[in-house]
CSV table of C-alpha atoms in Angstrom, one decimal:
chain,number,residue,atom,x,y,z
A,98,UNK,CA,-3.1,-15.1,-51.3
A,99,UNK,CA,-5.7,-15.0,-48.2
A,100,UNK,CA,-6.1,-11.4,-47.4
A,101,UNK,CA,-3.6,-10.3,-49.9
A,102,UNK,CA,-1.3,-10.4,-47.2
A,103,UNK,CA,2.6,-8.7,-48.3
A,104,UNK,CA,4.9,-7.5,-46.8
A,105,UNK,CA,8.0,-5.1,-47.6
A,106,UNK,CA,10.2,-7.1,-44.9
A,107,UNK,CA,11.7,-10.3,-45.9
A,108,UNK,CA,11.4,-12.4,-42.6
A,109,UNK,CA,7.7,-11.3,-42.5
A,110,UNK,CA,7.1,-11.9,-46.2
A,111,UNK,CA,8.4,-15.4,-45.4
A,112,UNK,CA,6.3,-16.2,-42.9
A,113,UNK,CA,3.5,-15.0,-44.8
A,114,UNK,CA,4.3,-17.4,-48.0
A,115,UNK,CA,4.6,-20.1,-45.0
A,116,UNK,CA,1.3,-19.5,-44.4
A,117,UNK,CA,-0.4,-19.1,-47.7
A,118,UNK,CA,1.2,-22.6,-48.1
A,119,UNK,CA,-0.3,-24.3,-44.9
A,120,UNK,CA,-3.9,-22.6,-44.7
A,121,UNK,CA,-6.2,-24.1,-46.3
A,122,UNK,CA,-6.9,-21.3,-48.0
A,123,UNK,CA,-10.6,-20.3,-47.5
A,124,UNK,CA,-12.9,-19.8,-44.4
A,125,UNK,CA,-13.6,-22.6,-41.8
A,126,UNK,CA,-15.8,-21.7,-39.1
A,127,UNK,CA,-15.6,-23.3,-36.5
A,128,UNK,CA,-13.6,-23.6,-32.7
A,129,UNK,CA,-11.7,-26.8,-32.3
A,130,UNK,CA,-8.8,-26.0,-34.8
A,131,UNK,CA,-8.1,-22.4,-33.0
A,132,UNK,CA,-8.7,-24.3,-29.3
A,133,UNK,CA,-6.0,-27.2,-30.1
A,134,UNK,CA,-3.4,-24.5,-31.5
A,135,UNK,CA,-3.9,-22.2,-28.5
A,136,UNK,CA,-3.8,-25.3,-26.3
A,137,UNK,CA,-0.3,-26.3,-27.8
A,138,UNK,CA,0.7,-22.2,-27.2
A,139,UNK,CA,-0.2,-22.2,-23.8
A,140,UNK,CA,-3.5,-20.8,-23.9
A,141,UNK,CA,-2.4,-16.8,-24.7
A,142,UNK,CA,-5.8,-15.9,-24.4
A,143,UNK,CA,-6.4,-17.0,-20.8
A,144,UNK,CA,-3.9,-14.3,-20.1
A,145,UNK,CA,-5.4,-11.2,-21.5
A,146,UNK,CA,-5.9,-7.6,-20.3
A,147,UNK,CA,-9.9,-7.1,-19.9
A,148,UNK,CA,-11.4,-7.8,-23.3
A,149,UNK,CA,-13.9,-5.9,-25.1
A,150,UNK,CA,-15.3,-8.3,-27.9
A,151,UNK,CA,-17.1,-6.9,-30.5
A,152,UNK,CA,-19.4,-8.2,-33.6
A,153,UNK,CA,-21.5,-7.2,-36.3
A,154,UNK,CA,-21.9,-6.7,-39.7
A,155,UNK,CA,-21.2,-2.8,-40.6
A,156,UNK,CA,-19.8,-0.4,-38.0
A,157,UNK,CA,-17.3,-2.8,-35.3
A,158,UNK,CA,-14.2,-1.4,-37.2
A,159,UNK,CA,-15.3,2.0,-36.1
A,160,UNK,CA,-17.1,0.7,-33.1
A,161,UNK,CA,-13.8,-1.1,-32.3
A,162,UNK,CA,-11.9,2.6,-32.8
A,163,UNK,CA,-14.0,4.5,-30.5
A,164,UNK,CA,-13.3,2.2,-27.9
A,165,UNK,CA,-9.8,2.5,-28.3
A,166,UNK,CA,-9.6,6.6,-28.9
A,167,UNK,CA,-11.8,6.5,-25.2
A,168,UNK,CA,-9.3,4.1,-23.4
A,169,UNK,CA,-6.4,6.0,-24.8
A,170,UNK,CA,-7.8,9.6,-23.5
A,171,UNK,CA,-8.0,8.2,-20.4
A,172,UNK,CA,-4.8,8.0,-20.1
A,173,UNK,CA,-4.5,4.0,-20.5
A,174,UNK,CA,-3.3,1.9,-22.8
A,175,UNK,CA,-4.9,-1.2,-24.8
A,176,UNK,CA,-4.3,-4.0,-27.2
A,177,UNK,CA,-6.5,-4.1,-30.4
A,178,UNK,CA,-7.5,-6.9,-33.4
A,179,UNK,CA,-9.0,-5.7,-36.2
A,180,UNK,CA,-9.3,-7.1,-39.8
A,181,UNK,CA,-9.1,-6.8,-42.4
A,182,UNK,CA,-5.7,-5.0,-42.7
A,183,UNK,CA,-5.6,-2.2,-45.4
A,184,UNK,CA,-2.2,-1.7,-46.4
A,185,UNK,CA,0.3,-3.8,-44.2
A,186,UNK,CA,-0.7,-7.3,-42.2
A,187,UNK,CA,0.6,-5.3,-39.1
A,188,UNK,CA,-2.5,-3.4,-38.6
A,189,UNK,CA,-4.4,-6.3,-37.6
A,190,UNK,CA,-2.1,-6.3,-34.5
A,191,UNK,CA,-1.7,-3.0,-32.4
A,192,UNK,CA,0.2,-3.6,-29.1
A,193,UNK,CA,-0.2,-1.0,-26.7
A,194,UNK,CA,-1.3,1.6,-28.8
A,195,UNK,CA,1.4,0.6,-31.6
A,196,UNK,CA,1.2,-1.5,-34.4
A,197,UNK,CA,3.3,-4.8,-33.9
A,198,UNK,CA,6.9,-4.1,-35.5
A,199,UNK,CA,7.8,-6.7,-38.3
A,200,UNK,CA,10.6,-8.0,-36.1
A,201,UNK,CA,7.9,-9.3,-33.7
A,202,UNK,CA,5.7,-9.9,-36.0
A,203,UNK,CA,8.1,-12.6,-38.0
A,204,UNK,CA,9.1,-14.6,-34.6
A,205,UNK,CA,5.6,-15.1,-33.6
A,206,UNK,CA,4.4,-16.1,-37.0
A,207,UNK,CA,6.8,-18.4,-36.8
A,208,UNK,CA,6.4,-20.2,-33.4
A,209,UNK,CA,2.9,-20.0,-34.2
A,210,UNK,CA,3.2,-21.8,-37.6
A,211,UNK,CA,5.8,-24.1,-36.1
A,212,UNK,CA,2.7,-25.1,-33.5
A,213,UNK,CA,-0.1,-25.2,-36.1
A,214,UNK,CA,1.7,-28.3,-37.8
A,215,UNK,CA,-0.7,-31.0,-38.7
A,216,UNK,CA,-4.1,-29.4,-38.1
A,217,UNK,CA,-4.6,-27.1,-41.3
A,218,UNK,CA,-5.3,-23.6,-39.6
A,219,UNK,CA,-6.9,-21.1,-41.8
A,220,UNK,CA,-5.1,-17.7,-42.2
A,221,UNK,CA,-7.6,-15.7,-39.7
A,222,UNK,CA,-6.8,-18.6,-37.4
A,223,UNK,CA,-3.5,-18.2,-37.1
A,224,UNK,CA,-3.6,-14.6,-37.1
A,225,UNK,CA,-5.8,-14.5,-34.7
A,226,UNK,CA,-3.3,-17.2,-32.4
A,227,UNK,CA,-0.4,-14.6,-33.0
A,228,UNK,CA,-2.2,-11.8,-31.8
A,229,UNK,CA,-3.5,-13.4,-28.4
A,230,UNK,CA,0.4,-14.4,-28.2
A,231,UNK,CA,1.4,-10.8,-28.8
A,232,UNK,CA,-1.2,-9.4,-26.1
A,233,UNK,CA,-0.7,-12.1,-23.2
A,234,UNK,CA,3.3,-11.1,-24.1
A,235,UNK,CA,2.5,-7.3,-23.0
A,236,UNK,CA,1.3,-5.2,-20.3
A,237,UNK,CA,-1.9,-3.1,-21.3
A,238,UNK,CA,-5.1,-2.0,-19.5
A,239,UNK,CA,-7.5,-3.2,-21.5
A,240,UNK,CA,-7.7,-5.4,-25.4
A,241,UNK,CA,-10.1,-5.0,-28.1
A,242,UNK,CA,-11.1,-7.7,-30.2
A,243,UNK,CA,-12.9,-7.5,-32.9
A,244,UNK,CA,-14.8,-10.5,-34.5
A,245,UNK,CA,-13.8,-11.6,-38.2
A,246,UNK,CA,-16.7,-13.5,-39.6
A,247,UNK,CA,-19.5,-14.0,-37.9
A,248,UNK,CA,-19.3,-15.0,-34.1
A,249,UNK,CA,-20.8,-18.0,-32.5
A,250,UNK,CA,-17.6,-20.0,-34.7
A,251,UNK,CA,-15.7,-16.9,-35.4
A,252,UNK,CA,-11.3,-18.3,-33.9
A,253,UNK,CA,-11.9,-14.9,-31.4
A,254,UNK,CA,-15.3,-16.6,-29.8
A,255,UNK,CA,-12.8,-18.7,-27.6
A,256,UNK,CA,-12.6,-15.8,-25.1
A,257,UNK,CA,-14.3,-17.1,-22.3
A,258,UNK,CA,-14.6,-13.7,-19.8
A,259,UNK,CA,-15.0,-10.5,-21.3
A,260,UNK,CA,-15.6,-7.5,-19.6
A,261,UNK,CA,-18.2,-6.7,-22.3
A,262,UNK,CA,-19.7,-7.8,-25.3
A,263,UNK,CA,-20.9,-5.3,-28.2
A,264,UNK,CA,-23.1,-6.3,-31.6
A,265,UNK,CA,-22.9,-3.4,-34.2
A,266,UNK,CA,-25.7,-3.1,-36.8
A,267,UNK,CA,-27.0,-6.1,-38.1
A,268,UNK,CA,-27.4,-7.3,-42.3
A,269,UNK,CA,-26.7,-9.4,-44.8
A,270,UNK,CA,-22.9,-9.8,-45.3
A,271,UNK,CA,-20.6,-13.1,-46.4
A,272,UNK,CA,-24.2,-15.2,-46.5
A,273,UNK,CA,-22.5,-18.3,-48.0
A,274,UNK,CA,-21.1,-18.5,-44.7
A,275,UNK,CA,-23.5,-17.4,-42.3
A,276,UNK,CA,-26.6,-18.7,-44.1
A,277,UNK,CA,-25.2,-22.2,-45.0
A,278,UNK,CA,-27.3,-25.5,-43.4
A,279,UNK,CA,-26.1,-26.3,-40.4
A,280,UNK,CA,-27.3,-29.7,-38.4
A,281,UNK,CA,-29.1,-29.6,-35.2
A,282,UNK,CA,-29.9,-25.4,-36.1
A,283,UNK,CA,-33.5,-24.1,-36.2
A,284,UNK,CA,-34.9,-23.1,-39.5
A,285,UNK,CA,-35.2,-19.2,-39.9
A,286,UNK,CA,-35.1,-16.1,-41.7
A,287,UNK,CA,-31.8,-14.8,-43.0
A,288,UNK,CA,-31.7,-11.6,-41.0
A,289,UNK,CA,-33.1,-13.5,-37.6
A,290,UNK,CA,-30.0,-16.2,-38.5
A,291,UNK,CA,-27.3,-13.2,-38.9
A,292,UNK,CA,-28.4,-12.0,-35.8
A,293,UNK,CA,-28.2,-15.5,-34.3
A,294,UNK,CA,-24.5,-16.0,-35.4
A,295,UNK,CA,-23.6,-12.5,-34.5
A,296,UNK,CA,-24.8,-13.2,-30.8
A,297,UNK,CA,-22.9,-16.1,-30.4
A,298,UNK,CA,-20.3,-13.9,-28.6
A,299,UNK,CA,-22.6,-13.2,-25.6
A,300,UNK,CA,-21.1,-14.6,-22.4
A,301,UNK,CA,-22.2,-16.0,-18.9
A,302,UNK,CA,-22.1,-12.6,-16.4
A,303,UNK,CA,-21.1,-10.2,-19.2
A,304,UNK,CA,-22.8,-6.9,-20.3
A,305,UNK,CA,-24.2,-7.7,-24.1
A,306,UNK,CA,-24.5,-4.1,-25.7
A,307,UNK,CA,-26.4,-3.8,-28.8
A,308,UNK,CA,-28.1,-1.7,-30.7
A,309,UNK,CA,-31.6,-1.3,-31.8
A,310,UNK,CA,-33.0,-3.9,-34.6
A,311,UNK,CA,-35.9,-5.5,-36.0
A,312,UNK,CA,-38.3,-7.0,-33.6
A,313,UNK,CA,-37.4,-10.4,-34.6
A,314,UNK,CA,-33.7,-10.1,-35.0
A,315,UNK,CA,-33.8,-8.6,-31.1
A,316,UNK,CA,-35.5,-11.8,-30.1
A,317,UNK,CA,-33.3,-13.6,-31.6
A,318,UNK,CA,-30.6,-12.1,-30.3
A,319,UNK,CA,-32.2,-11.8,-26.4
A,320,UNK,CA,-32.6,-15.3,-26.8
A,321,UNK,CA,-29.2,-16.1,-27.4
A,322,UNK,CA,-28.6,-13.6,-24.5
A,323,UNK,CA,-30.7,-15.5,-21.9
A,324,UNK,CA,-29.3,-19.1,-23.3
A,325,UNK,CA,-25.8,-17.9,-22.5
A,326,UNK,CA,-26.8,-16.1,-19.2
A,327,UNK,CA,-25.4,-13.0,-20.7
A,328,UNK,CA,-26.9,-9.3,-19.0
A,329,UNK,CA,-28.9,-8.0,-22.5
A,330,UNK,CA,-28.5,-4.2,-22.7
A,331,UNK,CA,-30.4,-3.6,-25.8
A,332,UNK,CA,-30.5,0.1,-27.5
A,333,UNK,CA,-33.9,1.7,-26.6
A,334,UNK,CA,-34.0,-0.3,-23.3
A,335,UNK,CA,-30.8,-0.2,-21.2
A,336,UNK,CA,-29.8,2.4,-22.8
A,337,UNK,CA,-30.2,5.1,-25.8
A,338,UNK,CA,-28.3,8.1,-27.6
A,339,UNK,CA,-29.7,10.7,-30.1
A,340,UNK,CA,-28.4,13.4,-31.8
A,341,UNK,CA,-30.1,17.2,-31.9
A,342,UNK,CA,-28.6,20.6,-31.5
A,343,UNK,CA,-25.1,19.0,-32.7
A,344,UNK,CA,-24.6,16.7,-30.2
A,345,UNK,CA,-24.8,13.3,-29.4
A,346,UNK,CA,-27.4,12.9,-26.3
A,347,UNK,CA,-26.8,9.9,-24.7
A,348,UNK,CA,-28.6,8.1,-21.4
A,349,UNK,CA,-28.5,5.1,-19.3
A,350,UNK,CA,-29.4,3.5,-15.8
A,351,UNK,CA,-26.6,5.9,-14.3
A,352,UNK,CA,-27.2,8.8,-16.1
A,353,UNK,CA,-27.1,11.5,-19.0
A,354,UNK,CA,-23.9,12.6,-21.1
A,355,UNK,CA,-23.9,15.8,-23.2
A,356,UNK,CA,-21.1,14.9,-26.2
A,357,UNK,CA,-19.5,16.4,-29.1
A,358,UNK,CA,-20.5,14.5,-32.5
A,359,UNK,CA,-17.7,12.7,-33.8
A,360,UNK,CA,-15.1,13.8,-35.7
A,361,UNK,CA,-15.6,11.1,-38.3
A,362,UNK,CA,-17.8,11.8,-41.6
A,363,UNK,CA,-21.3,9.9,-42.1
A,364,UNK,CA,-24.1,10.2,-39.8
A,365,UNK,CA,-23.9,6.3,-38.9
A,366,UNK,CA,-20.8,7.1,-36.8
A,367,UNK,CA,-22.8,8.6,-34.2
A,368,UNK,CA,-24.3,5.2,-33.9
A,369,UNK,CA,-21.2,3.5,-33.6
A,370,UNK,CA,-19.7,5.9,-31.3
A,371,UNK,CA,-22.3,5.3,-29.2
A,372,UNK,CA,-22.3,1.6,-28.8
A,373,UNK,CA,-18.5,2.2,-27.7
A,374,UNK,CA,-20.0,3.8,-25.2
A,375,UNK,CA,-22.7,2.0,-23.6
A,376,UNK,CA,-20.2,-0.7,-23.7
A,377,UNK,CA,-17.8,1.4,-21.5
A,378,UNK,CA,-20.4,2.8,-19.4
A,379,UNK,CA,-21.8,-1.2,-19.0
A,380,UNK,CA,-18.9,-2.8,-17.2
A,381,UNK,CA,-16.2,-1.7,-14.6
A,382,UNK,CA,-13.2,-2.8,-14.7
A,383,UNK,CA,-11.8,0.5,-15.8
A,384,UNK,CA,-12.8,3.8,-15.6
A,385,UNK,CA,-13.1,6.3,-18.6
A,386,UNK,CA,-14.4,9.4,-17.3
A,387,UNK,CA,-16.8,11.9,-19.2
A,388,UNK,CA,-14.0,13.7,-20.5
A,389,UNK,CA,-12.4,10.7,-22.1
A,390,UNK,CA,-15.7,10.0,-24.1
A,391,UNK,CA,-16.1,13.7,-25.4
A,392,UNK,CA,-11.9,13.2,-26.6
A,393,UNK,CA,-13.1,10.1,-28.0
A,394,UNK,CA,-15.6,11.5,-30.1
A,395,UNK,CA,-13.0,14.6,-32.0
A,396,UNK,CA,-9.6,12.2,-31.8
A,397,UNK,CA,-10.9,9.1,-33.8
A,398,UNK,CA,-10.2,8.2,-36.5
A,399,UNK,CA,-11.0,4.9,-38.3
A,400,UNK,CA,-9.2,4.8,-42.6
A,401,UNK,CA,-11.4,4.0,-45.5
A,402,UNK,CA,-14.5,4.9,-43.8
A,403,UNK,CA,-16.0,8.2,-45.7
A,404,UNK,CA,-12.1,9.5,-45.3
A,405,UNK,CA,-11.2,12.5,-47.3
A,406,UNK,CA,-7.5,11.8,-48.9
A,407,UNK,CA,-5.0,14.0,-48.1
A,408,UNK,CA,-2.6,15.3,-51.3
A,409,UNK,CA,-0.5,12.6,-52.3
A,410,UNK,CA,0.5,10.9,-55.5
A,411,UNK,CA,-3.1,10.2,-56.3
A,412,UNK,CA,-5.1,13.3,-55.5
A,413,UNK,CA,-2.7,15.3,-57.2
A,414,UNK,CA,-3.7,14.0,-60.6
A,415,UNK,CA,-6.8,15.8,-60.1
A,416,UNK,CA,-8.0,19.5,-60.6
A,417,UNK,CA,-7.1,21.8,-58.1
A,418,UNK,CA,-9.8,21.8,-55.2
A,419,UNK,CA,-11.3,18.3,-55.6
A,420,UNK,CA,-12.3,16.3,-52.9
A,421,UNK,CA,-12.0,12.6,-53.6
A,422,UNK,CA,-13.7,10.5,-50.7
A,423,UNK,CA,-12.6,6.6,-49.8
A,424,UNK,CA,-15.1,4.0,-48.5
A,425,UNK,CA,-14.0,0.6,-48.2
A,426,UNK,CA,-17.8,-0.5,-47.7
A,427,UNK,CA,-19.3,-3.5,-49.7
A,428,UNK,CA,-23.1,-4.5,-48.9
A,429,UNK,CA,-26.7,-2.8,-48.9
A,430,UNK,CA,-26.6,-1.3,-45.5
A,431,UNK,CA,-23.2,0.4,-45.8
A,432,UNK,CA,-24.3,1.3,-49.4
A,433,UNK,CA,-27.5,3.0,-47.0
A,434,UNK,CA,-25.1,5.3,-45.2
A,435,UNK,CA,-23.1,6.5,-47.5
A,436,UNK,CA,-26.3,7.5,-48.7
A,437,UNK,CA,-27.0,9.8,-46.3
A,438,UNK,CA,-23.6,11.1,-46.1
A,439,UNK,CA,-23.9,12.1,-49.6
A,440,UNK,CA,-27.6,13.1,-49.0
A,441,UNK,CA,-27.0,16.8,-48.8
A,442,UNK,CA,-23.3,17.4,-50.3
A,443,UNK,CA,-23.2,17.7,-54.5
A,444,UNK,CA,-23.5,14.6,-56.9
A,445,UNK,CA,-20.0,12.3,-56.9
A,446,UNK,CA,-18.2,10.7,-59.4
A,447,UNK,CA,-17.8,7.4,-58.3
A,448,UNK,CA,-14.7,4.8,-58.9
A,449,UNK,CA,-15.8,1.3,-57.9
A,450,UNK,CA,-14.3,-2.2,-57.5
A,451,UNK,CA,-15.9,-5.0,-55.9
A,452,UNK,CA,-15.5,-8.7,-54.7
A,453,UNK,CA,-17.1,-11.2,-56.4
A,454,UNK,CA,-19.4,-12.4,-53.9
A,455,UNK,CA,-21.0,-9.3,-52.8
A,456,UNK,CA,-24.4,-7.9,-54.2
A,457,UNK,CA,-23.2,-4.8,-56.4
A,458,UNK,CA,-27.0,-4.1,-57.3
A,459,UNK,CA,-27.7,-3.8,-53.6
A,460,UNK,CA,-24.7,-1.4,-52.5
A,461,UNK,CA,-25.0,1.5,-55.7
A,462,UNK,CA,-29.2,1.6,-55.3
A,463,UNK,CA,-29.3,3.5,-52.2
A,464,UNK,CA,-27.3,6.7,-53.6
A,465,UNK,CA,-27.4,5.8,-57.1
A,466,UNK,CA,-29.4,9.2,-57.7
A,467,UNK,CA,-25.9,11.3,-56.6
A,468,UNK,CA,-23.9,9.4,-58.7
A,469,UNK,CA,-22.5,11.5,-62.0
A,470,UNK,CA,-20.2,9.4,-63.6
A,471,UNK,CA,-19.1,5.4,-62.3
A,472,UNK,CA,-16.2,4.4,-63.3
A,473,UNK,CA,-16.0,0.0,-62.5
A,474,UNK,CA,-12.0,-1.2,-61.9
A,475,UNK,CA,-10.9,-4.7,-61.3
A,476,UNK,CA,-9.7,-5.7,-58.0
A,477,UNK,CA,-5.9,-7.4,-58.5
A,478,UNK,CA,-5.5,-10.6,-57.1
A,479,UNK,CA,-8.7,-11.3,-56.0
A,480,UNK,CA,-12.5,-12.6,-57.7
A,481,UNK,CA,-14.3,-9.6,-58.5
A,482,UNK,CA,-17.2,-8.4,-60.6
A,483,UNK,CA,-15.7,-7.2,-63.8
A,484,UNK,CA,-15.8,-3.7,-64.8
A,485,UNK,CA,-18.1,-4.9,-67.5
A,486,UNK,CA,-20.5,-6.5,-65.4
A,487,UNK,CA,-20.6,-3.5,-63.1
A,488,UNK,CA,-20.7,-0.9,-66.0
A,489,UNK,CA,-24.0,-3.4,-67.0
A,490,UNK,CA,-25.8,-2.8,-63.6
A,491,UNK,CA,-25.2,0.3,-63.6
A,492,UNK,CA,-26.6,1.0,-66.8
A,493,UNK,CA,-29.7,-1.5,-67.1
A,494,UNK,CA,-30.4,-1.0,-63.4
A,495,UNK,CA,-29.5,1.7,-62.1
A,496,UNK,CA,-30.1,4.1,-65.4
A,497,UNK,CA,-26.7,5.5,-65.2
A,498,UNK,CA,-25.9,6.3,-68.5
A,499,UNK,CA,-22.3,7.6,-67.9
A,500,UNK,CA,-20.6,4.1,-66.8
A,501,UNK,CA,-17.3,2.8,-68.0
A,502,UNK,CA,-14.5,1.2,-67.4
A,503,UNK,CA,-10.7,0.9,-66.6
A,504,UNK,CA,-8.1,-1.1,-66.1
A,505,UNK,CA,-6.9,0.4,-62.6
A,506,UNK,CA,-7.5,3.2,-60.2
A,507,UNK,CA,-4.1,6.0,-61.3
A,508,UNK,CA,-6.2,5.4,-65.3
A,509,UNK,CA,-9.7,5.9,-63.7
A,510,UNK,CA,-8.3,9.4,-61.8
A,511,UNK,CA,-5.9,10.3,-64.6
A,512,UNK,CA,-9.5,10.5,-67.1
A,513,UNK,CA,-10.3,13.7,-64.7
A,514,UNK,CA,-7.4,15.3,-64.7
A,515,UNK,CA,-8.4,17.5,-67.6
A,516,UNK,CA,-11.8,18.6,-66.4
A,517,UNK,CA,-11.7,22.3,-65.6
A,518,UNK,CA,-14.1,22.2,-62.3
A,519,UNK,CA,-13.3,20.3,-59.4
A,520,UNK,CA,-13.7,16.8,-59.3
A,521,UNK,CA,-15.7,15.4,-56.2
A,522,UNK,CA,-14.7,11.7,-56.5
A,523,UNK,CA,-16.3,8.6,-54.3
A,524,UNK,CA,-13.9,5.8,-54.5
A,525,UNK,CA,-15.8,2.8,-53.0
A,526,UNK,CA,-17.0,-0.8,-53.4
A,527,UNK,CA,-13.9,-2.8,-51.1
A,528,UNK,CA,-11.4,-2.7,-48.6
A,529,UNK,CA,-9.1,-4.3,-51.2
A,530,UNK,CA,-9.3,-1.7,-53.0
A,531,UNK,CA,-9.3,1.6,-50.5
A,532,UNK,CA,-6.0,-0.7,-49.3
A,533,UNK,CA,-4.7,-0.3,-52.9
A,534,UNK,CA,-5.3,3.6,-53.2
A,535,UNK,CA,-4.3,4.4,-49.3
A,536,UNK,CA,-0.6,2.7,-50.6
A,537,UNK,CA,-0.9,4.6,-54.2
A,538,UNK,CA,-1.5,8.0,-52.0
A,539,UNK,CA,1.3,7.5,-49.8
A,540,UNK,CA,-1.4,7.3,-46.9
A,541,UNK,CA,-0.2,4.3,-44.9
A,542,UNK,CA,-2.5,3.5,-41.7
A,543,UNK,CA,0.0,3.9,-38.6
């Protein structure tokens, strides 16, 4: 099933078997399917709030979240898109600060589904059709959309005005995809062509926040800028943030702000708090005051990103006083900064499941020296590397000896439950997964 998408209510569940049925079920890039099915809806997405449209490859969930925490201490309200859900299909769709309620949720699927006949909409296309329905349908101050794969083809790259555009940091992610011959495209380097797809969002007259990359990728990217007439604000040039004395520095053309770090753990989340807001502070049609950005940075919060679990069902199978950290993260560079959010703290024992199609090799290396123990789990209901396989690169290349396996998450915790010492545990490797132990933990996002 695409996404793994379930639900608890019936009508929902319904629609969601509808759709498994009628999507074709993989990823199809590409703007004329999602155009035709808006068209037949009455083009929703004409009738937004102010957009904020955001890509990359690591950080736009969080980027996306800071954004919203701002808007909402402000004292406004604002729609958000997001994928890929954790837990329940309803966090892709937050109306007005609350997540869309199954009842809604189940009529639009189906008008939506009703209008899709005959042109083989993928899941994230029809998702991404009820959620402009939902927002055109209610009164906000501002929507948030966040890109699902890619972005010059990605269904959300039919938003033609935004009020800003924001790229995250850039890597290799879902290259089958993005890297894939295309006719009539130039020839280039993987990185330089992730930047290209990513900066497909840019728009005529709109602010293009970034931040700072490779000297090739950022030409890459400027020239997509100056093709689409977009305003380029790259990071060290329009703008720039830094962190010292414990807070995050931050200056552009109209001045200096003095903020508190965030809230959130890992030191790339200063980063992404940032870009949230040089992409505030780069257009005006709202107004988020100072204060509203320093809320921002304590309220946020942003699940399966370095987030300690609360007790629940899970943690309590563990030793008294263990910390057991969940980050759904899955390529090099997010494997990079849990790094250095492990850089000073004690070694972890990690749990890990992973998809298939992403480089497992590339993701442990970076903080393969903290790890203690790895546990490798399979990933239900979806391709994965096999605990086997995983075990095997951890041991041949990564020369961690203790590596195992087991045949689900509650067996992997329930091995620690008779150490004596405190177990600090790293569950990581997929959002699947972090979805899994967020519903075993009774720790559903709301």
């Amino acid at each position: 099933m695409p996404d793994h998408a379930t639900s608890t209510d019936p009508a929902v569940q319904a629609q969601l078997d509808r759709l498994t049925m009628l999507s074709p079920g993989k990823d199809i890039l590409g703007l004329g399917r999602i155009a035709t099915l808006l068209d037949r809806l009455g083009n929703p997405h004409h009738q937004l709030p102010p957009v904020f449209h955001v890509s990359g490859t690591n950080g736009k969930g969080s980027t996306c979240a800071f954004l919203r925490g701002a808007i909402e201490a402000a004292g406004l309200t604002t729609h958000v898109y997001s994928s890929p859900h954790l837990v329940r299909f309803n966090e892709r769709i937050r109306i007005a600060g609350r997540l869309i309620d199954d009842f809604t949720l189940s009529a639009l699927l189906s008008d939506v589904l009703d209008h899709a006949e005959g042109l083989e909409a993928s899941f994230f296309e029809v998702t991404t059709a009820v959620a402009f329905c939902a927002f055109a349908r209610t009164k906000a101050d501002a929507c948030i959309i966040e890109v699902g794969l890619g972005g010059r083809l990605d269904a959300t790259n039919v938003l033609a005005n935004p009020i800003a555009c924001g790229i995250s940091s850039l890597g290799l992610d879902h290259e089958a995809f993005l890297l894939a011959a295309e006719e009539g495209l130039p020839d280039m380097p993987p990185l330089d062509r992730i930047a290209f797809e990513k900066a497909g969002i840019a728009k005529s007259g709109a602010p293009l926040v970034t931040q700072k990359y490779s000297a090739s990728m950022a030409n890459t990217v400027a020239a997509q800028a100056s093709l689409r007439n977009a305003d380029l604000h790259a990071r060290g040039e329009g703008w720039d943030a830094a962190v010292y004395d414990g807070r995050l520095h931050y200056r552009d053309a109209a001045g200096k702000l003095n903020l508190p770090l965030p809230r959130m753990p890992g030191a790339h989340q200063a980063d992404n708090a940032a870009l949230a807001v040089a992409m505030l502070r780069h257009q005006t049609a709202i107004h988020i005051p100072e204060a509203a950005l320093s809320a921002a940075m304590e309220w946020t919060r942003w699940p399966a990103r370095m987030q300690l679990l609360a007790a629940g069902p899970l943690t309590e199978l563990l030793p008294y006083g263990s910390h057991v950290w969940l980050d759904g993260g899955h390529n090099p560079d997010a494997g990079a900064a849990i790094a250095k959010t492990l850089e000073n703290g004690a070694p972890v024992i990690v749990i890990i499941g992973m998809l298939q199609n992403k480089d497992a090799l590339g993701f442990l290396a970076p903080f393969a020296h903290k790890i203690e123990t790895l546990t490798a789990v399979p990933i239900a209901g979806h391709a994965h590397h096999t605990p086997s396989q995983l075990c095997d690169v951890a041991r041949s290349k990564l020369h961690i000896t203790d590596a195992g396996a087991a045949g689900d998450i509650v067996t992997a915790l329930a091995r620690l439950a008779g150490q004596q010492a405190p177990a600090n545990v790293l569950i990581c490797g997929s959002l699947y997964l972090a979805g899994e132990v967020l519903r075993l933990n009774d720790q559903v996002p709301d």
